[in-house]
Coordinates of C-alpha atoms and ligand atoms in Angstrom, one line a residue:
X1 CA -0.1 16.3 -25.2
X2 CA -1.2 20.0 -24.2
X3 CA -2.6 21.1 -20.6
X4 CA -6.2 21.1 -22.2
X5 CA -5.7 17.7 -23.7
X6 CA -4.2 16.3 -20.2
X7 CA -7.4 17.9 -18.5
X8 CA -10.0 16.0 -21.0
X9 CA -8.3 13.0 -20.8
X10 CA -7.4 13.2 -17.2
X11 CA -11.3 13.3 -16.4
X12 CA -11.7 10.5 -18.9
X13 CA -9.0 8.2 -17.5
X14 CA -10.4 9.0 -13.7
X15 CA -14.2 8.0 -15.2
X16 CA -12.5 4.7 -16.7
X17 CA -10.9 3.8 -13.0
X18 CA -14.3 4.6 -11.5
X19 CA -16.1 2.6 -13.7
X20 CA -13.4 -0.2 -13.5
X21 CA -13.3 -0.3 -9.7
X22 CA -17.2 -0.2 -9.5
X23 CA -17.5 -3.1 -11.8
X24 CA -14.0 -5.1 -10.9
X25 CA -16.2 -7.9 -9.6
X26 CA -17.1 -8.8 -12.9
X27 CA -14.0 -10.1 -14.0
X28 CA -12.4 -13.3 -14.1
X29 CA -10.2 -12.7 -11.1
X30 CA -7.0 -14.3 -12.3
X31 CA -5.9 -13.2 -15.8
X32 CA -6.5 -15.9 -18.3
X33 CA -4.1 -15.5 -20.5
X34 CA -1.3 -17.7 -21.7
X35 CA 2.8 -17.0 -21.5
X36 CA 3.6 -14.3 -24.3
X37 CA -0.1 -13.4 -25.4
X38 CA 0.3 -9.8 -24.1
X39 CA 3.5 -9.2 -26.1
X40 CA 2.3 -11.0 -29.0
X41 CA -0.5 -8.6 -29.5
X42 CA 2.1 -5.5 -29.0
X43 CA 4.1 -4.0 -32.0
X44 CA 7.6 -4.7 -32.4
X45 CA 9.0 -1.5 -32.7
X46 CA 8.0 1.6 -30.7
X47 CA 6.0 4.4 -32.6
X48 CA 7.9 7.0 -34.8
X49 CA 5.1 9.5 -34.2
X50 CA 3.1 10.2 -31.2
X51 CA -0.4 8.6 -31.1
X52 CA -3.6 9.8 -29.9
X53 CA -4.6 9.3 -26.5
X54 CA -8.0 7.5 -27.6
X55 CA -5.5 5.0 -29.3
X56 CA -3.5 4.4 -26.5
X57 CA -6.9 3.5 -24.3
X58 CA -8.0 1.1 -27.0
X59 CA -5.0 -1.3 -26.3
X60 CA -5.4 -0.8 -22.8
X61 CA -8.6 -2.2 -23.2
X62 CA -7.8 -4.9 -25.8
X63 CA -4.1 -5.9 -25.0
X64 CA -3.6 -4.7 -21.1
X65 CA -7.1 -5.6 -19.7
X66 CA -6.9 -9.4 -20.5
X67 CA -3.3 -9.7 -18.9
X68 CA -4.9 -8.2 -15.6
X69 CA -5.1 -10.1 -12.5
X70 CA -8.0 -8.4 -10.3
X71 CA -6.4 -7.8 -7.1
X72 CA -8.8 -5.2 -6.1
X73 CA -11.5 -7.7 -7.1
X74 CA -13.4 -8.5 -3.4
X75 CA -13.5 -12.0 -4.7
X76 CA -9.4 -11.9 -4.7
X77 CA -8.3 -14.1 -1.7
X78 CA -4.7 -14.8 -2.9
X79 CA -1.3 -14.6 -1.3
X80 CA -1.7 -11.4 1.0
X81 CA -3.8 -8.5 -0.5
X82 CA -2.7 -5.3 -2.0
X83 CA -5.3 -2.7 -1.6
X84 CA -5.7 0.5 -3.0
X85 CA -8.4 3.0 -2.3
X86 CA -10.1 6.2 -4.2
X87 CA -8.1 8.5 -1.7
X88 CA -4.8 6.7 -2.0
X89 CA -5.2 6.7 -6.3
X90 CA -5.5 10.5 -5.9
X91 CA -2.8 11.0 -3.5
X92 CA -0.6 9.0 -6.0
X93 CA -2.0 11.3 -8.9
X94 CA -0.9 14.7 -6.8
X95 CA 2.6 13.1 -6.2
X96 CA 3.0 12.3 -9.9
X97 CA 1.3 15.7 -11.0
X98 CA 3.9 17.4 -8.6
X99 CA 6.7 14.9 -9.9
X100 CA 9.1 16.0 -6.8
X101 CA 12.2 13.8 -5.8
X102 CA 12.7 14.1 -2.2
X103 CA 16.4 13.0 -1.7
X104 CA 17.1 15.5 0.4
X105 CA 14.8 18.0 2.7
X106 CA 16.0 20.5 0.4
X107 CA 14.9 19.2 -2.8
X108 CA 11.4 19.3 -1.5
X109 CA 11.0 20.2 2.4
X110 CA 7.1 19.1 2.2
X111 CA 7.8 15.9 0.8
X112 CA 10.1 15.2 4.1
X113 CA 8.2 16.7 6.7
X114 CA 4.7 15.0 5.4
X115 CA 6.5 11.8 5.7
X116 CA 8.0 12.5 8.9
X117 CA 4.6 13.6 10.4
X118 CA 2.4 10.8 8.9
X119 CA 5.2 8.2 10.5
X120 CA 4.6 10.0 13.6
X121 CA 0.9 9.6 13.0
X122 CA 1.1 5.8 12.5
X123 CA 3.1 5.1 15.8
X124 CA -0.1 7.0 17.5
X125 CA -2.5 4.9 15.3
X126 CA -1.0 1.4 16.0
X127 CA 0.3 2.4 19.4
X128 CA 3.8 1.4 18.6
X129 CA 6.7 1.9 20.9
X130 CA 7.4 5.7 21.7
X131 CA 11.1 5.0 20.7
X132 CA 10.0 5.1 16.9
X133 CA 8.3 8.6 17.2
X134 CA 10.9 11.4 15.2
X135 CA 10.9 13.1 18.3
X136 CA 12.7 10.4 20.1
X137 CA 16.0 8.4 19.2
X138 CA 14.4 6.7 16.4
X139 CA 11.7 7.6 13.7
X140 CA 10.1 6.3 10.6
X141 CA 10.6 6.2 6.8
X142 CA 8.5 5.1 3.9
X143 CA 10.4 2.3 2.0
X144 CA 9.4 0.8 -1.2
X145 CA 8.8 -2.8 0.1
X146 CA 9.2 -4.6 3.2
X147 CA 12.2 -6.6 1.4
X148 CA 13.8 -3.4 1.2
X149 CA 13.0 -2.2 4.6
X150 CA 14.3 -5.6 6.2
X151 CA 17.5 -5.0 4.2
X152 CA 17.9 -1.6 5.9
X153 CA 17.5 -3.3 9.1
X154 CA 20.0 -5.9 8.5
X155 CA 22.5 -3.3 7.2
X156 CA 22.1 -1.3 10.6
X157 CA 22.4 -4.0 12.7
X158 CA 25.5 -5.3 10.7
X159 CA 26.7 -1.3 11.3
X160 CA 26.1 -1.6 15.0
X161 CA 27.6 -5.3 15.7
X162 CA 30.7 -4.0 13.8
X163 CA 31.1 -0.3 14.9
X164 CA 31.1 0.7 11.6
X165 CA 33.8 -1.3 10.0
X166 CA 31.5 -3.5 8.0
X167 CA 31.2 -0.3 5.7
X168 CA 34.7 -0.2 5.0
X169 CA 36.3 -3.4 5.2
X170 CA 33.1 -5.4 4.3
X171 CA 32.1 -8.8 5.9
X172 CA 33.9 -11.2 4.0
X173 CA 35.2 -14.2 6.2
X174 CA 33.2 -12.5 8.8
X175 CA 31.7 -14.3 11.7
X176 CA 28.2 -12.8 12.0
X177 CA 25.2 -14.8 12.2
X178 CA 21.5 -13.9 11.9
X179 CA 18.5 -16.0 12.8
X180 CA 14.9 -16.0 11.9
X181 CA 12.1 -18.9 11.9
X182 CA 11.8 -21.2 9.4
X183 CA 8.5 -19.9 8.5
X184 CA 10.0 -16.2 8.0
X185 CA 9.2 -14.7 4.6
X186 CA 12.1 -15.2 2.0
X187 CA 12.9 -11.8 1.5
X188 CA 14.8 -12.0 4.9
X189 CA 17.3 -14.8 3.2
X190 CA 17.5 -12.4 0.3
X191 CA 18.5 -9.5 2.4
X192 CA 20.9 -11.6 4.4
X193 CA 22.4 -12.3 1.1
X194 CA 22.5 -9.2 -0.2
X195 CA 24.0 -7.4 2.8
X196 CA 27.1 -10.1 2.2
X197 CA 26.4 -12.0 5.6
X198 CA 25.5 -15.1 3.8
X199 CA 22.7 -17.6 3.3
X200 CA 25.0 -19.9 5.1
X201 CA 25.2 -17.7 8.1
X202 CA 21.3 -17.5 8.3
X203 CA 20.0 -20.0 11.0
X204 CA 16.1 -21.3 10.5
X205 CA 14.9 -21.3 14.2
X206 CA 12.4 -24.3 14.9
X207 CA 8.7 -23.5 15.1
X208 CA 6.0 -25.0 17.2
X209 CA 2.8 -26.4 16.5
X210 CA 1.3 -22.8 15.8
X211 CA 4.0 -22.0 13.4
X212 CA 5.9 -19.7 16.1
X213 CA 9.4 -19.3 16.8
X214 CA 10.6 -21.7 19.4
X215 CA 12.8 -18.8 21.6
X216 CA 14.4 -22.1 23.2
X217 CA 15.6 -23.4 20.0
X218 CA 16.9 -19.8 19.4
X219 CA 18.7 -19.7 22.1
X220 CA 20.2 -23.1 21.6
X221 CA 21.3 -21.9 18.2
X222 CA 22.8 -18.4 19.6
X223 CA 24.8 -20.6 22.2
X224 CA 26.1 -23.2 19.6
X225 CA 27.4 -20.4 17.1
X226 CA 28.8 -18.5 20.1
X227 CA 30.4 -22.0 21.3
X228 CA 32.1 -22.1 17.7
X229 CA 33.5 -18.3 18.0
X230 CA 30.7 -16.8 15.7
X231 CA 28.7 -13.6 16.6
X232 CA 24.7 -13.6 16.9
X233 CA 24.0 -10.2 15.6
X234 CA 20.6 -10.4 14.0
X235 CA 17.1 -11.8 14.6
X236 CA 14.2 -11.3 12.4
X237 CA 10.8 -12.3 14.2
X238 CA 7.5 -12.2 12.0
X239 CA 4.3 -10.9 13.3
X240 CA 2.0 -12.6 10.7
X241 CA 3.8 -15.2 8.8
X242 CA 3.4 -15.4 4.8
X243 CA 2.5 -19.1 5.3
X244 CA 0.0 -19.1 7.9
X245 CA 0.2 -15.7 9.6
X246 CA 1.8 -17.1 12.8
X247 CA 2.9 -14.7 15.4
X248 CA 6.1 -15.5 16.9
X249 CA 6.4 -14.3 20.8
X250 CA 8.1 -11.1 20.2
X251 CA 8.6 -10.2 23.7
X252 CA 10.4 -14.0 24.7
X253 CA 12.3 -13.3 21.7
X254 CA 13.2 -9.6 22.4
X255 CA 14.4 -10.7 25.8
X256 CA 16.8 -12.9 24.7
X257 CA 18.0 -10.6 22.1
X258 CA 18.3 -7.8 24.4
X259 CA 20.2 -9.5 27.2
X260 CA 22.8 -10.4 24.3
X261 CA 23.1 -7.2 22.7
X262 CA 21.3 -8.5 19.2
X263 CA 19.5 -6.4 16.9
X264 CA 15.7 -7.5 16.7
X265 CA 13.6 -6.7 13.7
X266 CA 10.2 -7.4 13.6
X267 CA 8.4 -8.1 10.4
X268 CA 4.5 -7.4 10.4
X269 CA 4.1 -6.6 6.4
X270 CA 0.7 -8.0 6.6
X271 CA -0.6 -8.1 10.2
X272 CA 0.7 -5.0 11.6
X273 CA -2.2 -2.8 10.0
X274 CA -4.3 -4.8 12.5
X275 CA -3.2 -2.9 15.7
X276 CA -5.1 -0.2 14.1
X277 CA -7.9 -2.0 16.6
X278 CA -7.1 -1.9 20.1
X279 CA -8.3 -5.3 20.7
X280 CA -5.9 -6.7 18.4
X281 CA -2.7 -5.2 19.3
X282 CA -1.9 -8.1 21.4
X283 CA 0.1 -9.1 18.2
X284 CA 2.6 -6.5 19.2
X285 CA 3.3 -7.9 22.4
X286 CA 7.1 -7.1 23.4
X287 CA 7.7 -4.5 20.5
X288 CA 9.6 -2.5 22.8
X289 CA 12.0 -4.7 22.4
X290 CA 12.5 -4.1 18.9
X291 CA 15.2 -2.1 17.3
X292 CA 13.4 -2.1 14.0
X293 CA 9.7 -2.7 12.5
X294 CA 8.5 -2.9 9.2
X295 CA 4.5 -3.4 8.1
X296 CA 3.2 -2.3 4.6
X297 CA 0.1 0.0 4.4
X298 CA 0.3 -1.4 0.7
X299 CA -1.3 -4.5 2.0
X300 CA -4.1 -3.8 4.5
X301 CA -3.8 -0.1 5.0
X302 CA -5.6 0.6 1.7
X303 CA -2.7 2.4 0.3
X304 CA -1.5 1.4 -3.1
X305 CA 1.8 -0.3 -3.9
X306 CA 4.5 0.6 -3.3
X307 CA 4.3 2.0 0.3
X308 CA 6.0 0.2 3.4
X309 CA 6.3 1.6 6.7
X310 CA 9.6 1.6 8.6
X311 CA 10.7 2.3 12.0
X312 CA 14.2 1.9 13.8
X313 CA 14.4 2.7 17.8
X314 CA 18.1 4.5 17.2
X315 CA 18.3 6.3 13.5
X316 CA 21.9 6.7 14.2
X317 CA 22.6 3.1 13.5
X318 CA 20.7 3.5 10.2
X319 CA 22.2 6.6 8.9
X320 CA 25.5 5.6 9.9
X321 CA 25.3 2.3 7.6
X322 CA 23.5 4.3 4.9
X323 CA 24.9 7.9 4.7
X324 CA 27.8 9.0 2.3
X325 CA 27.7 12.8 1.3
X326 CA 29.2 13.8 -2.0
X327 CA 30.0 17.3 -2.4
X328 CA 26.9 17.7 -5.1
X329 CA 24.3 16.9 -2.6
X330 CA 25.8 19.3 0.3
X331 CA 23.4 21.9 1.3
X332 CA 23.1 24.4 3.8
X333 CA 19.9 22.7 5.4
X334 CA 21.6 19.4 5.9
X335 CA 24.5 20.7 7.5
X336 CA 22.6 22.8 9.8
X337 CA 21.6 19.2 11.3
X338 CA 18.0 20.8 11.6
X339 CA 16.5 18.4 8.8
X340 CA 15.8 14.9 8.1
X341 CA 17.4 13.7 4.8
X342 CA 15.5 10.4 4.0
X343 CA 17.9 9.1 1.3
X344 CA 20.3 8.7 4.5
X345 CA 17.5 5.8 5.4
X346 CA 17.2 4.0 2.7
X347 CA 19.5 2.1 0.1
X348 CA 18.5 4.7 -3.0
X349 CA 19.1 8.0 -3.2
X350 CA 16.0 9.1 -5.1
X351 CA 12.8 8.8 -3.6
X352 CA 8.9 9.3 -4.5
X353 CA 6.5 11.5 -2.7
X354 CA 4.6 8.5 -1.1
X355 CA 3.5 10.2 2.0
X356 CA 1.0 11.9 0.4
X357 CA -1.0 8.9 -0.7
X358 CA -0.8 7.6 2.9
X359 CA -2.3 11.2 4.2
X360 CA -5.0 11.2 1.9
X361 CA -6.0 7.9 3.0
X362 CA -5.6 8.3 6.7
X363 CA -7.5 11.6 6.4
X364 CA -10.4 10.4 4.2
X365 CA -11.0 7.3 6.2
X366 CA -10.1 8.7 9.5
X367 CA -8.5 6.2 11.8
X368 CA -12.3 4.9 12.6
X369 CA -12.7 4.2 9.0
X370 CA -9.7 2.0 8.7
X371 CA -10.4 0.0 11.7
X372 CA -14.1 -0.9 10.4
X373 CA -12.3 -2.3 7.5
X374 CA -10.1 -4.5 9.4
X375 CA -12.6 -5.7 12.0
X376 CA -14.8 -6.6 8.9
X377 CA -12.2 -8.8 7.5
X378 CA -11.1 -10.6 11.0
X379 CA -14.8 -11.3 11.5
X380 CA -15.7 -12.7 8.4
X381 CA -12.3 -14.7 8.4
X382 CA -13.4 -16.0 12.0
X383 CA -16.6 -17.1 10.2
X384 CA -15.2 -18.9 7.2
X385 CA -12.7 -20.7 9.5
X386 CA -16.2 -21.6 11.6
X387 CA -17.7 -23.2 8.4
X388 CA -14.7 -25.1 7.9
X389 CA -14.5 -26.5 11.1
X390 CA -18.0 -27.4 10.9
X391 CA -17.4 -29.2 7.7
X392 CA -16.7 -33.1 7.2
X393 CA -15.0 -32.5 4.1
X394 CA -12.5 -29.8 5.1
X395 CA -10.3 -29.3 7.8
X396 CA -8.5 -26.1 9.3
X397 CA -4.7 -26.3 9.1
X398 CA -3.4 -23.8 11.3
X399 CA -4.7 -21.7 13.8
X400 CA -6.6 -18.3 12.5
X401 CA -5.4 -15.1 14.5
X402 CA -6.5 -12.2 12.0
X403 CA -7.5 -12.6 8.3
X404 CA -6.3 -15.7 6.9
X405 CA -7.4 -19.3 6.8
X406 CA -5.2 -22.4 6.1
X407 CA -7.3 -25.2 5.5
X408 CA -7.2 -28.2 3.1
X409 CA -9.8 -30.7 2.0
X410 CA -9.5 -34.0 3.8
X411 CA -9.0 -35.7 0.5
X412 CA -5.0 -35.5 0.3
X413 CA -2.6 -33.0 -1.8
X414 CA -4.0 -34.0 -5.2
X415 CA -7.5 -33.4 -4.2
X416 CA -6.3 -30.0 -2.8
X417 CA -4.4 -29.2 -5.9
X418 CA -7.2 -29.9 -8.4
X419 CA -9.7 -28.0 -6.4
X420 CA -7.8 -25.0 -6.1
X421 CA -6.9 -25.3 -10.1
X422 CA -10.3 -25.4 -10.8
X423 CA -11.7 -22.4 -8.8
X424 CA -8.8 -20.3 -10.1
X425 CA -9.5 -21.3 -13.5
X426 CA -13.4 -20.7 -12.8
X427 CA -12.3 -16.9 -12.5
X428 CA -15.0 -16.8 -9.8
X429 CA -12.3 -16.2 -6.7
X430 CA -8.5 -16.6 -6.5
X431 CA -6.8 -18.3 -4.2
X432 CA -3.3 -19.8 -3.6
X433 CA -1.4 -22.4 -1.5
X434 CA 1.2 -23.2 1.0
X435 CA 2.9 -26.2 2.8
X436 CA 2.2 -26.8 6.4
X437 CA 2.9 -30.2 8.2
X438 CA 4.4 -31.1 4.8
X439 CA 0.7 -31.1 3.2
X440 CA -0.5 -28.9 0.5
X441 CA -2.6 -26.0 2.0
X442 CA -5.1 -23.5 0.7
X443 CA -5.0 -20.2 2.0
X444 CA -7.6 -17.8 1.9
X445 CA -6.6 -14.3 2.9
X446 CA -9.7 -12.1 3.5
X447 CA -8.2 -8.6 3.0
X448 CA -9.6 -6.9 0.3
X449 CA -11.4 -3.5 0.7
X450 CA -14.5 -4.3 -0.8
X451 CA -15.0 -8.1 0.4
X452 CA -18.3 -8.6 1.9
X453 CA -20.0 -11.5 3.7
X454 CA -21.7 -12.3 0.1
X455 CA -18.1 -12.9 -1.5
X456 CA -17.0 -15.1 1.4
X457 CA -19.9 -16.9 1.4
X458 CA -20.0 -17.7 -2.5
X459 CA -16.4 -18.8 -2.0
X460 CA -17.0 -21.2 0.3
X461 CA -20.1 -22.4 -1.8
X462 CA -18.1 -22.7 -4.8
X463 CA -15.2 -24.4 -2.8
X464 CA -17.6 -27.2 -1.3
X465 CA -19.5 -27.7 -4.7
X466 CA -16.5 -28.0 -6.5
X467 CA -15.0 -30.5 -4.1
X468 CA -18.1 -32.5 -4.9
X469 CA -17.6 -32.6 -8.3
X470 CA -14.3 -33.7 -7.9
X471 CA -14.8 -36.8 -6.4
Ligands
PLP1 N1 7.3 -10.2 4.9 C1 6.2 -10.7 5.5 C2 5.6 -11.5 6.3 C3 5.4 -11.0 3.8 O1 3.8 -11.7 3.7 C4 5.3 -10.4 2.8 C5 4.8 -10.5 1.5 O2 3.8 -10.8 1.6 C6 6.9 -9.9 2.9 C7 7.5 -9.6 4.0 C8 7.5 -9.1 1.3 O3 6.6 -7.7 1.2 P1 7.2 -6.7 0.1 O4 6.6 -7.1 -1.0 O5 6.7 -5.5 0.5 O6 8.9 -6.6 -0.1

């Protein structure tokens, strides 16, 4: 493909994407293909000669599109949303066009400096603690996912707890213990495994009737561990759990961690974006105690996957855990100490220019444009929760702090399972489930950029009509 062909096909592809997003509502939300169906239509061997762009796009339409679940549909209410937006797509395109690899400041200064700048903007936009600013002791870095960001938090905590010894000697047979609530995301356990702490040394702290961590249980578990000669080193509190969007009491947990010298990490993967709105900033009460914090602009802040914003209070612990300097990466700028090399803030060496798409989004929407999206979703969520509460057939299964409704049909697990399967098979909407109080619970996540009242109303109508048809 030469530059002229690229130009032509690029325009065609942008047209294709715009048409797709304008009409995304028309597709069945969840892909209806069966396992193996997509591959069965692909040739076994790669083409030996180059093919035309038209031929490739024909197969996108015929083979790929049926296998797409339409995350950008306004009727997508499953999991937690993963949003894109037009400015974000353009930022991603520009990043691909520039094709830089920003492992060091020296390998593309703008990649590093824009990232530092937008991360400082996020501190301002969400009113995060000043210590997370690059001009303070800490700073922010864009990671691929919250899972990786939390891994970096565990590694930095491990580094601090062992004064660096874990990096050289490892942690096998160690005494370090970590804590998170029974409702925390599974990535925390995975991170604890990957960091060599071992799942057996991760305690699941009890939750209250709101599914939020009980600080008194945290204290009890820590005391038991200390009495047994073990060392609490890491606590992960969640602001917006995956199951029910429960908000752990970060201030109480933080005070416990501060008193005992334990690293506090706060995982606000989905919910963090809500702090754009001053009236929702209560979700971050106590965040001044946090040693690290993560939220995902790739969920609710209209920046397409992947873009996870990770902040630390003390960058020295993070860099201590992750920095290794082979001779081939040595350069004057790094040695001058005047620049940030983000390779030292992450597990990987190489890094994409992700800050571009976030910068495009923040500039194109402005803070007020992003706030409008959050407020619309939170308002619609409250409305939907009200309909559930007023219904004879359905009940709420958890409090509704932001943009997730956990609810169930009163008919029991089997009815809820059949209801969800039937709704998802209809293609009209897509929702997923969790288990709360050992009961199958439906989750309706209202966080897609295009979701308006009519979509939520249609979802409720589909639910009530389908539920009646089941009995
Ligand atoms: N933490 C929480 C609370 C989540 O809800 C999720 C995903 O939904 C994650 C972590 C994992 O996010 P990621 O896919 O960015 O690793």
